[in-house]
Amino acid sequence: MAGDSKVAAPVLLIVDDDPQLLSYLIDALEFSGYQLLKAKNGREALEIAAQNHVDVLLTDLVMPERDGVGLIRQLKERQPELRVVAMSGRSRTDLSVNSLELVRVLGADVVLQKPFTIDELEAAIGQLVGCH
Amino acid sequence: MVAGALAGGWLGGAWQRRRALPAAVAASSPASPLTPSLESLAKLSQGRQIADQLDEAIWLVDAETRDLMYCNPPAARLVEVSENELPLPSERWLQAIDPDHRPAVVSALSSALSNDDSTVLEFCLQASRQTSRWLHLRIIPVVLFGHRMLLGVSRDLSELRQAYQDVAENEARFRTIYEHAPLGICVVNESDEILDANREFCRLLGFEEEELIGRPMRSISHEQDWQDEQRLCRQALAGGAPVFGLEKRFRTREGEIKWAQVRVGLQPGSKNGRGSFIVQAQDLTEQLKAMWAARESQRQLSTLIGNLAGMVYRYELPPGDTWLPSDPTCRLRRMHHDHQAEFVSEGIRRLSGYGSSHFLSGNVFTFGALILPEDRADILRAVQSALHESSGRFQLVYRIRDRAGSLRWLSERGQVQINEDDSLRIEGLVVDISAERLAQESELVYRTLVADTYTGFMTMNQFGVVVDANQPYVSMVGGRSRNDVVGESIYSWTAPDYREATASFIQRVERMGFVRDFEVEYLRPDGSRISLLVNAVATSVAGNLQIKSLFFDITSRKQSEQALAESRNLLAEAQRIARMGAWRWDFQERSLWFSEELFRLFDRDPRGGAPTPDELFENVHPEDKLSVREAVSRIVSHGGHASLDVRLYRPDGCVRFFHVEANLQHDRQGRPERLIGVVQDITQTELAEEARRESEKRYRALFDTNIDGIFFVSMDGRIEEANPAFLDIVGYQRNEITGLNYRDITPPVWHSLDEEVLQTRILVAGYCESYRKEIFCRDSSVKPISVRAWLVRDEHGQPLRVMAMLRDITDLKRIEQDREQLQRSLQQAQKMEAIGHLTGGIAHDFNNILTSILGYADLAMRRCVTEEGGRLSNYLGQIHTAGERAKELIAQMLLFSRGGSSPGKIQTISPLLQGSIKMLRPTLPASLRMRSHISHTLPAVLVDGVQLQQVVMNLVINGRDAMGDTGEILVVARESFVENAVCASCHARVHGYFVEVAVRDQGTGVPDEVLARMFDPFYTTKPVGKGSGMGLSVVHGIVHEFDGHILVTTRPGSGTTFRVLFPAAGHEERALPGPAHAACRDLRRGQGERILVLDDEPAVANMVGELLSSMGYQVDVITDSLQARGLLLESGRYQALITDQVMPGIQGYELIRDVRERRPDFPVILVSAQADLLVRQADKLINWPVLAKPIEPDLLLATLREILSTREPAMDIPVGVGNE
């Protein structure tokens, strides 16, 4: 049973440069039934995505090395059916660029505004996996 | 049979051969369409006969096969075919045609056939057979015997072509003749413009052809002759003689006169007063010269023959400085003898001692130089008057000094005449009449001698030894008898100081023949001196020189003269010192007499004598003439004395001032006889006085026209005088202001400052720097002014009055206020942006933290549910609540920073406001009343509904907190026009139509210091914990997000009104487009253009970079503005720049300015949080798009496309773009 679910479980790649938030997201989604992969920046995420199949990308937008916007674009180019949940911290960057609009332009399916609740997070991912 | 024969006759054997029909068959079947009727056959036969005899070549070609069926002899010759070769297949006869022309012939045949109409063409026969024969061919489709044929009629064009060629050659030949003709030829149109001119014509006049073409004929003609010619030309045009001739003078390029025989012909085809003329000109100059030369020699000869004695001369004086023919007075300016002579006969040597070569052209020496100066004027006058006489004759007597220095009397007879070329010819004969003159002189001497027995007479030789003397002379030298003097040297009684002069006197007499008025003094034996006046004549007696002299005793005259001279000298000296001269005006003689000094004062030459009264009056300054006239008539009629000041022009044109005193003197009968008086030069004093008046005038002009107000105040504050500018400023009339006290027009608040400035500055330093104050105007308004003042002292140095200059600085103040306003507005915007940055900066981390806190609290609570004890759950609940509060705060901060941007929508706000008020009412204490006036006809505005409600809520809560428990809050929504207000939060100037939402409370009012800061984030007057300090900041953020403004009116103690203004959507369309549709998006794709993206925030720069590269641009992202500038200035690889405004290093605006200086149209987009401000502030300075933050990706892409396309509308789109 567990084996079946493992095989069937959608793979979720979580990317955030804030280690505490990253571990919180892992904790929050621990029992959600997804296979979780994590990366602490865009570069690492690209490496992981190159080696693993990913169904859903959950990423912060503003990060050093390779920010979320670039990451989304690059991964989407490689894998157009990839589903994306973008998390906006509404930082200065987000204030300068209409990032919500931008990530939609670049291919994000859902944008979550921080802070969000576990329910909101699960609903967002669930919706994407569902239509997947 | 006959028909068949005829048919065969027409077409020859060819027809039968071609058709393979026996002639009999053809003839025997009349029903056949091939069988012509007898009549037509007869015609045909005739036709053939005619055709055979025609000069034109005739061809008949089968329409189907194109075989040549028939050709007449001329045609046969052309294609070199004999009759029995017919029918000739088309490829054969076509060979006769030039290969290049064959297709044209073939297609002409086809087109004649298909159009069933004749066709015409020209072509050339094969060159090898016939030397390029041109044929004109008319092809006519015909039906012969019911068969379609093509009849060709051709004319040999070769001769015509030859004729054309001949015409061209003729033309060329004519041209050659025209060009090389020994006759000058030119073509002139009716407006006198030269259209063409041949070589000879150009040569004749010394012009290049291109200089002549287009030039008016007048410019190269003698004016008189040109007018004659014009008259004839006009007559020709009007139908008179079309050809006429005249002798005409041309003017060459060098200005010389050329005579020419001219023949002018009107060109055929000229009519209606228009047309051109052919002018042929035969140069006559040489001919005329020869003629003149002949006349010349004849004239010379006759002159010589007629006047063998003496000297013959001729002068040729060109028009110019000596005389001008055009001058109506025809005045000679110089004597003819002052010119180089054209001809002088050798007889001049006898007259002057100089050979003729001295006076001919090339020598500087003129005959005139020998003539005595005093005789010159007479000569000139005589020749001048001869010029006006028809005979031109004149006669002169004058003196010259010959080579030996002797004086000679000459008589001259001459004639003056004007030559054809306007030069002046003067010729004449000069003879020496000295001998006759001398004889006259000696006669005079003897007559005097006889007449006057007191005159001494003495004859001596050239050594001064007396030969003869009369008794008076003997007495003069103090002798008793002739023997005392005869044989003696005159030097023995000549006073020693006169001996030298006497020696030179004798020499002069020898040289000149006579000397007059020589003065000498003799010393007599008794020691007395006698002064004598001597006139002497040299005579020759038996080859020896004798000097005959007359002596007049002038001793007593000399003495009185000396005395007079001394007293005159004294007087003159006195006058000179006083710059005073004496004058006398004799009415009888109508003359003036001037003292010597007066000549000097009037700067006149005493030798010229005193002027006449009229002459002098001419020199009186026009403004003084009247007073002079009055003074003269007054003194003449009333007598007595007059004095007046007069301005006189001196000969050099300068004006001098004279004081004139005059006394009238009467004759014995009591009639006015003369005026005498003195004149004093008072120019110096008068000039000084005038300078004063001038400066007064100038000062007055300055005073009256100054744009600054100027006024004088007495030391006790009374306004003495004020200029128009001052009156303008204060609004008083001149008569109202004088007498007012300075304090009357100064608001009391400035009195102490004025007093202080007066005491410490003006009275101490004599002036004060400008300072600002205010002044009362007549209408009681107060104007801001700036004042400077100077102290005016009297001659003793005591303060007399104060002169003040003031300037209305109302405008200046307003400009200053505007500037401050703008400055504040900018500062505020920068402050707000900085706070926005700060908020944004912490928001990210804060939200991360909050996500964890809230999330973990959530996770913990989920676990807690299963655990016992509600306490832990309660604690976690508290954490969650606190987290939620923090989340609210951050949200508000972001709202202020425009982070929660929502595009809003254009809507009517009345329902929204009604809803808000309904929602708010329960939150207010019962003791507070809340009223509202919401207009239901408000125009729509662009706003986000939820955010508008937040604005109203925040303002109402603010009002509630300001009032405590009682009072009223009024909410009003209406349309309003706002004029020159200032936004309370962004400090920008506000003007225009708005939808206004006002919230008025009756609270304590807002003190100034709070007013300045109340929109700052976290600024609060409420106790700690009672307010976040974000309320008004959020209002500011939202309102400005939608281009709105906030006005605040407050009075301490009586409440505050916040007026939120949104631009009515109808008045100002929001430029931002709505979210783009997917379809539009592709239109915004790039075409590989290279774009530089600059933002100091790497993440922002990267995001924009990502956006653009995802849309097909090549992007370089950079975060250092200085580095960016270097890249942009050094390389031309970028096609556009997108830059942030606020950056370390240089700001976006400056960067763009630098780049645009190098590349004026370089496309740029400036991104700024102050976008609204920048656009408003400097829409004249900024001519590039400014995008507001946050950047709308679609808007950015659209704008980028726009600036790239407007810059390169004509550029080719690179190949390969279509493949993308």
PDB file of C-alpha atoms in Angstrom, chain B residues 827-999:
ATOM      1  CA  GLN B 827      11.187  65.520  -0.405  1.00  0.00           C
ATOM      2  CA  GLN B 828       7.916  64.049   0.678  1.00  0.00           C
ATOM      3  CA  ALA B 829       7.843  61.706  -2.273  1.00  0.00           C
ATOM      4  CA  GLN B 830      11.384  60.619  -1.542  1.00  0.00           C
ATOM      5  CA  LYS B 831      10.560  60.124   2.114  1.00  0.00           C
ATOM      6  CA  MET B 832       7.550  58.072   1.237  1.00  0.00           C
ATOM      7  CA  GLU B 833       9.536  55.992  -1.193  1.00  0.00           C
ATOM      8  CA  ALA B 834      12.267  55.435   1.362  1.00  0.00           C
ATOM      9  CA  ILE B 835       9.718  54.269   3.877  1.00  0.00           C
ATOM     10  CA  GLY B 836       8.241  52.082   1.184  1.00  0.00           C
ATOM     11  CA  HIS B 837      11.620  50.530   0.586  1.00  0.00           C
ATOM     12  CA  LEU B 838      12.080  49.999   4.272  1.00  0.00           C
ATOM     13  CA  THR B 839       8.684  48.436   4.627  1.00  0.00           C
ATOM     14  CA  GLY B 840       9.200  46.288   1.576  1.00  0.00           C
ATOM     15  CA  GLY B 841      12.601  45.277   2.820  1.00  0.00           C
ATOM     16  CA  ILE B 842      11.389  43.971   6.110  1.00  0.00           C
ATOM     17  CA  ALA B 843       8.090  42.672   4.783  1.00  0.00           C
ATOM     18  CA  HIS B 844       9.712  39.753   3.008  1.00  0.00           C
ATOM     19  CA  ASP B 845      11.562  38.467   6.054  1.00  0.00           C
ATOM     20  CA  PHE B 846       8.677  39.348   8.287  1.00  0.00           C
ATOM     21  CA  ASN B 847       6.276  37.392   6.171  1.00  0.00           C
ATOM     22  CA  ASN B 848       8.624  34.445   6.078  1.00  0.00           C
ATOM     23  CA  ILE B 849       8.840  34.582   9.858  1.00  0.00           C
ATOM     24  CA  LEU B 850       5.111  35.006  10.249  1.00  0.00           C
ATOM     25  CA  THR B 851       4.448  32.127   7.897  1.00  0.00           C
ATOM     26  CA  SER B 852       6.558  29.930  10.144  1.00  0.00           C
ATOM     27  CA  ILE B 853       5.083  31.265  13.390  1.00  0.00           C
ATOM     28  CA  LEU B 854       1.518  31.017  12.258  1.00  0.00           C
ATOM     29  CA  GLY B 855       2.169  27.733  10.510  1.00  0.00           C
ATOM     30  CA  TYR B 856       3.869  26.102  13.434  1.00  0.00           C
ATOM     31  CA  ALA B 857       1.226  27.455  15.786  1.00  0.00           C
ATOM     32  CA  ASP B 858      -1.304  25.901  13.480  1.00  0.00           C
ATOM     33  CA  LEU B 859       0.523  22.577  13.356  1.00  0.00           C
ATOM     34  CA  ALA B 860       0.887  22.624  17.123  1.00  0.00           C
ATOM     35  CA  MET B 861      -2.788  23.372  17.616  1.00  0.00           C
ATOM     36  CA  ARG B 862      -3.712  20.465  15.349  1.00  0.00           C
ATOM     37  CA  ARG B 863      -1.706  18.211  17.628  1.00  0.00           C
ATOM     38  CA  CYS B 864      -3.087  19.888  20.722  1.00  0.00           C
ATOM     39  CA  VAL B 865      -6.624  18.979  19.922  1.00  0.00           C
ATOM     40  CA  THR B 866      -5.818  15.415  20.818  1.00  0.00           C
ATOM     41  CA  GLU B 867      -3.980  16.373  23.968  1.00  0.00           C
ATOM     42  CA  GLU B 868      -5.605  17.255  27.237  1.00  0.00           C
ATOM     43  CA  GLY B 869      -5.668  20.572  29.034  1.00  0.00           C
ATOM     44  CA  GLY B 870      -7.032  23.604  27.142  1.00  0.00           C
ATOM     45  CA  ARG B 871      -4.260  25.767  28.427  1.00  0.00           C
ATOM     46  CA  LEU B 872      -1.626  24.885  25.840  1.00  0.00           C
ATOM     47  CA  SER B 873      -4.205  25.223  23.166  1.00  0.00           C
ATOM     48  CA  ASN B 874      -5.073  28.639  24.559  1.00  0.00           C
ATOM     49  CA  TYR B 875      -1.423  29.694  24.485  1.00  0.00           C
ATOM     50  CA  LEU B 876      -1.061  28.557  20.914  1.00  0.00           C
ATOM     51  CA  GLY B 877      -4.229  30.439  20.154  1.00  0.00           C
ATOM     52  CA  GLN B 878      -2.640  33.606  21.596  1.00  0.00           C
ATOM     53  CA  ILE B 879       0.446  33.072  19.452  1.00  0.00           C
ATOM     54  CA  HIS B 880      -1.819  32.742  16.455  1.00  0.00           C
ATOM     55  CA  THR B 881      -3.737  35.901  17.364  1.00  0.00           C
ATOM     56  CA  ALA B 882      -0.522  37.871  17.819  1.00  0.00           C
ATOM     57  CA  GLY B 883       0.710  36.507  14.513  1.00  0.00           C
ATOM     58  CA  GLU B 884      -2.506  37.569  12.862  1.00  0.00           C
ATOM     59  CA  ARG B 885      -2.069  41.110  14.273  1.00  0.00           C
ATOM     60  CA  ALA B 886       1.456  41.255  12.950  1.00  0.00           C
ATOM     61  CA  LYS B 887       0.127  40.066   9.617  1.00  0.00           C
ATOM     62  CA  GLU B 888      -2.443  42.900   9.632  1.00  0.00           C
ATOM     63  CA  LEU B 889       0.222  45.450  10.417  1.00  0.00           C
ATOM     64  CA  ILE B 890       2.467  44.263   7.637  1.00  0.00           C
ATOM     65  CA  ALA B 891      -0.493  44.285   5.289  1.00  0.00           C
ATOM     66  CA  GLN B 892      -1.209  47.894   6.218  1.00  0.00           C
ATOM     67  CA  MET B 893       2.391  48.882   5.812  1.00  0.00           C
ATOM     68  CA  LEU B 894       2.357  47.297   2.425  1.00  0.00           C
ATOM     69  CA  LEU B 895      -0.829  49.057   1.564  1.00  0.00           C
ATOM     70  CA  PHE B 896       0.890  52.322   2.375  1.00  0.00           C
ATOM     71  CA  SER B 897       3.800  51.277   0.228  1.00  0.00           C
ATOM     72  CA  ARG B 898       1.376  50.489  -2.547  1.00  0.00           C
ATOM     73  CA  GLY B 899       2.346  46.885  -2.255  1.00  0.00           C
ATOM     74  CA  GLY B 900      -1.180  45.697  -2.278  1.00  0.00           C
ATOM     75  CA  SER B 901      -1.688  47.312  -5.580  1.00  0.00           C
ATOM     76  CA  SER B 902      -4.887  46.595  -7.276  1.00  0.00           C
ATOM     77  CA  PRO B 903      -5.634  48.043 -10.682  1.00  0.00           C
ATOM     78  CA  GLY B 904      -8.986  49.280  -9.428  1.00  0.00           C
ATOM     79  CA  LYS B 905     -11.877  49.922 -11.706  1.00  0.00           C
ATOM     80  CA  ILE B 906     -13.807  52.897 -12.970  1.00  0.00           C
ATOM     81  CA  GLN B 907     -16.935  53.052 -10.902  1.00  0.00           C
ATOM     82  CA  THR B 908     -19.424  55.305  -9.194  1.00  0.00           C
ATOM     83  CA  ILE B 909     -18.552  55.500  -5.552  1.00  0.00           C
ATOM     84  CA  SER B 910     -21.882  56.528  -4.025  1.00  0.00           C
ATOM     85  CA  PRO B 911     -23.048  52.949  -3.254  1.00  0.00           C
ATOM     86  CA  LEU B 912     -19.621  52.070  -1.846  1.00  0.00           C
ATOM     87  CA  LEU B 913     -19.748  55.058   0.488  1.00  0.00           C
ATOM     88  CA  GLN B 914     -23.304  54.286   1.592  1.00  0.00           C
ATOM     89  CA  GLY B 915     -22.128  50.772   2.455  1.00  0.00           C
ATOM     90  CA  SER B 916     -19.137  52.022   4.384  1.00  0.00           C
ATOM     91  CA  ILE B 917     -21.216  54.432   6.435  1.00  0.00           C
ATOM     92  CA  LYS B 918     -23.727  51.730   7.249  1.00  0.00           C
ATOM     93  CA  MET B 919     -20.849  49.507   8.369  1.00  0.00           C
ATOM     94  CA  LEU B 920     -19.178  52.230  10.411  1.00  0.00           C
ATOM     95  CA  ARG B 921     -22.149  53.570  12.291  1.00  0.00           C
ATOM     96  CA  PRO B 922     -22.294  50.708  14.825  1.00  0.00           C
ATOM     97  CA  THR B 923     -18.603  51.115  15.643  1.00  0.00           C
ATOM     98  CA  LEU B 924     -19.103  54.681  16.877  1.00  0.00           C
ATOM     99  CA  PRO B 925     -20.227  55.533  20.396  1.00  0.00           C
ATOM    100  CA  ALA B 926     -23.907  56.337  20.628  1.00  0.00           C
ATOM    101  CA  SER B 927     -23.093  59.866  21.761  1.00  0.00           C
ATOM    102  CA  LEU B 928     -21.458  60.662  18.428  1.00  0.00           C
ATOM    103  CA  ARG B 929     -23.675  61.654  15.594  1.00  0.00           C
ATOM    104  CA  MET B 930     -22.817  60.749  12.056  1.00  0.00           C
ATOM    105  CA  ARG B 931     -24.336  62.452   9.057  1.00  0.00           C
ATOM    106  CA  SER B 932     -23.707  62.065   5.379  1.00  0.00           C
ATOM    107  CA  HIS B 933     -24.440  63.901   2.164  1.00  0.00           C
ATOM    108  CA  ILE B 934     -23.668  61.641  -0.722  1.00  0.00           C
ATOM    109  CA  SER B 935     -24.378  63.039  -4.154  1.00  0.00           C
ATOM    110  CA  HIS B 936     -25.834  60.446  -6.417  1.00  0.00           C
ATOM    111  CA  THR B 937     -24.788  62.093  -9.617  1.00  0.00           C
ATOM    112  CA  LEU B 938     -21.065  61.783  -9.106  1.00  0.00           C
ATOM    113  CA  PRO B 939     -18.900  61.035 -12.109  1.00  0.00           C
ATOM    114  CA  ALA B 940     -17.165  57.689 -12.028  1.00  0.00           C
ATOM    115  CA  VAL B 941     -13.645  57.477 -10.669  1.00  0.00           C
ATOM    116  CA  LEU B 942     -10.944  54.888 -10.899  1.00  0.00           C
ATOM    117  CA  VAL B 943     -10.641  53.255  -7.504  1.00  0.00           C
ATOM    118  CA  ASP B 944     -10.531  49.910  -5.729  1.00  0.00           C
ATOM    119  CA  GLY B 945     -13.748  49.524  -3.758  1.00  0.00           C
ATOM    120  CA  VAL B 946     -12.301  47.770  -0.741  1.00  0.00           C
ATOM    121  CA  GLN B 947      -9.476  50.260  -0.498  1.00  0.00           C
ATOM    122  CA  LEU B 948     -11.849  53.217  -0.764  1.00  0.00           C
ATOM    123  CA  GLN B 949     -13.824  51.797   2.130  1.00  0.00           C
ATOM    124  CA  GLN B 950     -10.603  51.477   4.063  1.00  0.00           C
ATOM    125  CA  VAL B 951      -9.873  55.153   3.435  1.00  0.00           C
ATOM    126  CA  VAL B 952     -13.274  56.266   4.687  1.00  0.00           C
ATOM    127  CA  MET B 953     -13.003  53.985   7.661  1.00  0.00           C
ATOM    128  CA  ASN B 954      -9.595  55.276   8.655  1.00  0.00           C
ATOM    129  CA  LEU B 955     -10.710  58.887   8.370  1.00  0.00           C
ATOM    130  CA  VAL B 956     -13.891  58.326  10.372  1.00  0.00           C
ATOM    131  CA  ILE B 957     -11.964  56.491  13.088  1.00  0.00           C
ATOM    132  CA  ASN B 958      -9.438  59.337  13.127  1.00  0.00           C
ATOM    133  CA  GLY B 959     -12.296  61.806  13.559  1.00  0.00           C
ATOM    134  CA  ARG B 960     -13.809  59.775  16.313  1.00  0.00           C
ATOM    135  CA  ASP B 961     -10.522  59.667  18.183  1.00  0.00           C
ATOM    136  CA  ALA B 962     -10.096  63.438  17.766  1.00  0.00           C
ATOM    137  CA  MET B 963     -13.487  64.205  19.311  1.00  0.00           C
ATOM    138  CA  GLY B 964     -13.831  62.064  22.308  1.00  0.00           C
ATOM    139  CA  ASP B 965     -17.397  61.210  23.108  1.00  0.00           C
ATOM    140  CA  THR B 966     -19.503  64.023  21.717  1.00  0.00           C
ATOM    141  CA  GLY B 967     -19.863  65.777  18.425  1.00  0.00           C
ATOM    142  CA  GLU B 968     -20.708  65.055  14.885  1.00  0.00           C
ATOM    143  CA  ILE B 969     -18.920  63.444  11.994  1.00  0.00           C
ATOM    144  CA  LEU B 970     -20.031  64.565   8.578  1.00  0.00           C
ATOM    145  CA  VAL B 971     -19.236  62.577   5.458  1.00  0.00           C
ATOM    146  CA  VAL B 972     -19.794  64.402   2.195  1.00  0.00           C
ATOM    147  CA  ALA B 973     -19.289  63.183  -1.318  1.00  0.00           C
ATOM    148  CA  ARG B 974     -19.591  65.700  -4.116  1.00  0.00           C
ATOM    149  CA  GLU B 975     -18.066  67.015  -7.277  1.00  0.00           C
ATOM    150  CA  SER B 976     -15.703  69.907  -6.757  1.00  0.00           C
ATOM    151  CA  PHE B 977     -13.356  72.207  -8.549  1.00  0.00           C
ATOM    152  CA  VAL B 978     -10.126  72.819  -6.722  1.00  0.00           C
ATOM    153  CA  GLU B 979      -7.947  75.775  -7.467  1.00  0.00           C
ATOM    154  CA  ASN B 980      -4.302  76.022  -6.518  1.00  0.00           C
ATOM    155  CA  ALA B 981      -4.452  73.933  -3.407  1.00  0.00           C
ATOM    156  CA  VAL B 982      -1.611  71.897  -1.994  1.00  0.00           C
ATOM    157  CA  CYS B 983      -1.895  68.233  -1.128  1.00  0.00           C
ATOM    158  CA  ALA B 984      -1.402  67.731   2.610  1.00  0.00           C
ATOM    159  CA  SER B 985       0.507  64.494   2.194  1.00  0.00           C
ATOM    160  CA  CYS B 986       2.504  64.686  -1.032  1.00  0.00           C
ATOM    161  CA  HIS B 987       2.649  68.512  -1.126  1.00  0.00           C
ATOM    162  CA  ALA B 988       2.028  68.617  -4.819  1.00  0.00           C
ATOM    163  CA  ARG B 989      -0.004  71.456  -6.268  1.00  0.00           C
ATOM    164  CA  VAL B 990      -3.590  70.439  -6.909  1.00  0.00           C
ATOM    165  CA  HIS B 991      -5.796  71.993  -9.527  1.00  0.00           C
ATOM    166  CA  GLY B 992      -8.823  70.805 -11.434  1.00  0.00           C
ATOM    167  CA  TYR B 993     -12.083  68.837 -11.254  1.00  0.00           C
ATOM    168  CA  PHE B 994     -12.329  66.082  -8.689  1.00  0.00           C
ATOM    169  CA  VAL B 995     -14.754  63.793  -6.985  1.00  0.00           C
ATOM    170  CA  GLU B 996     -14.399  64.730  -3.367  1.00  0.00           C
ATOM    171  CA  VAL B 997     -15.006  62.590  -0.300  1.00  0.00           C
ATOM    172  CA  ALA B 998     -14.811  64.794   2.757  1.00  0.00           C
ATOM    173  CA  VAL B 999     -14.875  63.705   6.386  1.00  0.00           C
TER     174      VAL B 999
END
